[in-house]
Amino acid sequence: MPFTRKAYRAAILHSIADPAEVGIEASYEYFEDGLLVVENGQISAIGHATELLSTLPADIEITHYQDALITPGLIDTHIHLPQTGMVGAYGEQLLDWLNTYTFPCESQFADKAHADEVADIFIKELLRNGTTTALVFGSVHPQSVNSFFEAAQQLDLRMIAGKVMMDRNAPDYLTDTAESSYVESKALIERWHGKGRLHYAVTPRFAPTSTPEQLTLAGQLLGEYPDLYMQTHISENLKEVEWVKELFPERKGYLDVYDHYQLLGERSVFAHGVHLCDDECARLAETGSAIAFCPTSNFFLGSGLFNLPMAEKHKLNVGLGTDVGGGTSFSLLQTLNEAYKVMQLQGARLSPFKSLYLATLGGARALRLEDKIGTLHPGTDADFLVLDYNATPLLSYRLKQANNIAETLFVLMTLGDDRTVLQTYAAGTLVHQR
Ligand code: GUN
Ligand code: ZN
């Protein structure tokens, strides 16, 4: 590969720490007239344009943006590829929603051509919304993961995905067996895990749809390969929580089911966690597990309000999830708009810098990838966005009234969506242009 070096000049902002730990002012770096230098797909320098330019060769290629903000690519820690075609399904809460809409929709992935088509739509949608890394649920069919990784590999994206494991309490046309889920997951791990920027996640759907045998084998897989991820759902809906207690009466509670089968750990991400208790948060934190906070989904499915302050009290890793198709938007900006309201309804605040943290570095930490993504530090992957202050007439007018980067950032998260993302870069390559 020939050596390449390019520079991007604009306002630049990135989160460098959790505001809950260091305070807001120490949690970010902002360069009003900044320069980001990219060499061979990685960031090599970031700083004030005037200072950095004097250190660079005079003929370096510079792209200069007016009225724009460069940020790290956004990180979606929970989303479902095979639910792309069912966003906004009317009227049901979790368990009925799964039976009425989700399972029939996911069954279409038995057809590889369908899986290919949706994987293409899904990845374009991620990139249009500025999401450069996602932790993705496939369907029960291995080809859902093959289609997704094939498409992600072509663009050299950093992505994590897994085939759903579910061997009970779902229609026959959509269940595997403990044994087949193990064998199929293993084949996908061998094929994809660690290939380029791709990683595999062992993916038991949730406790009600796995037998104890299947959960045992999921735990076994995690022990067989280094750095595998585990993703599942937990304590999203009160009826679901009750059902888990009926199915696993010998366990202390929902989290204890996963704990018993050795599914907690530093690369384990649990979606929702709306109804977790204090002890469960403590156990998640102790094991280094993470929660994906999915506000649009928790509103849409009537699941409840995630208690972010409780998670912060336990120093629990939290990332942000769109949870499409329970969630209603691929946009993590819109997801933050809803996250803010979740906090308002609990008498709490979500500062724009905490929001930025959740969508970038917080997500990266939840995925143990903070040395590679989530910030614009030199040495990390050049996955970044150019956000357009003039994306819509209202945004443009509103941002002219903003007095500082805190206000600008908050308005971007309130009014912003896919239209705000002018460009998305992955490993230094332009992968989306509005
Ligand atoms: N719990 C089990 N499966 C699902 C799913 O597909 N979406 C959501 N939101 N929750 C789940
Ligand atoms: Zn989900």
Short mmCIF file of N, CA and C and ligand atoms in Angstrom, two decimals, residues 80 83 94 97-98 102 106 205-206 233 236 272 297 301 323, ligand 1:
data_model
loop_
_atom_site.label_atom_id
_atom_site.label_comp_id
_atom_site.label_asym_id
_atom_site.label_seq_id
_atom_site.Cartn_x
_atom_site.Cartn_y
_atom_site.Cartn_z
N HIS A 80 -30.40 -4.53 15.38
CA HIS A 80 -30.76 -5.80 14.72
C HIS A 80 -30.82 -5.63 13.20
N GLN A 83 -34.17 -6.63 11.35
CA GLN A 83 -35.37 -5.86 11.68
C GLN A 83 -35.42 -4.54 10.92
N LEU A 94 -43.14 -5.70 24.14
CA LEU A 94 -42.08 -6.64 23.74
C LEU A 94 -42.53 -8.03 23.29
N TRP A 97 -44.94 -8.11 20.44
CA TRP A 97 -44.24 -7.49 19.30
C TRP A 97 -43.31 -8.52 18.63
N LEU A 98 -42.61 -9.30 19.46
CA LEU A 98 -41.72 -10.34 18.91
C LEU A 98 -42.53 -11.34 18.08
N THR A 102 -41.74 -9.45 14.74
CA THR A 102 -40.30 -9.67 14.63
C THR A 102 -39.96 -11.03 14.03
N GLU A 106 -37.90 -11.68 10.58
CA GLU A 106 -36.57 -12.30 10.59
C GLU A 106 -36.53 -13.58 9.77
N ARG A 205 -30.37 -14.94 22.03
CA ARG A 205 -31.31 -13.82 21.87
C ARG A 205 -31.69 -13.19 23.21
N PHE A 206 -32.25 -14.02 24.11
CA PHE A 206 -32.46 -13.66 25.52
C PHE A 206 -32.85 -14.93 26.25
N HIS A 233 -30.18 -9.68 25.46
CA HIS A 233 -31.10 -8.69 26.05
C HIS A 233 -31.30 -9.01 27.53
N GLU A 236 -35.84 -5.84 30.03
CA GLU A 236 -36.32 -4.76 29.17
C GLU A 236 -37.77 -4.41 29.54
N HIS A 272 -30.68 -2.91 27.04
CA HIS A 272 -31.81 -2.36 27.81
C HIS A 272 -31.53 -2.21 29.31
N SER A 297 -36.16 2.77 21.59
CA SER A 297 -36.84 1.49 21.70
C SER A 297 -37.62 1.39 23.01
N LEU A 301 -41.56 0.70 22.62
CA LEU A 301 -42.17 -0.55 23.09
C LEU A 301 -42.75 -0.39 24.50
N ASP A 323 -31.23 -0.02 18.75
CA ASP A 323 -32.14 -1.16 18.80
C ASP A 323 -33.17 -1.15 17.66
N1 GUN B 1 -35.73 -9.30 23.41
C1 GUN B 1 -35.56 -10.47 22.73
N2 GUN B 1 -35.49 -10.24 21.41
C2 GUN B 1 -35.61 -8.91 21.25
C3 GUN B 1 -35.59 -8.06 20.09
O1 GUN B 1 -35.46 -8.49 18.96
N3 GUN B 1 -35.74 -6.74 20.33
C4 GUN B 1 -35.88 -6.23 21.58
N4 GUN B 1 -36.00 -4.91 21.72
N5 GUN B 1 -35.90 -7.00 22.66
C5 GUN B 1 -35.76 -8.33 22.50
#
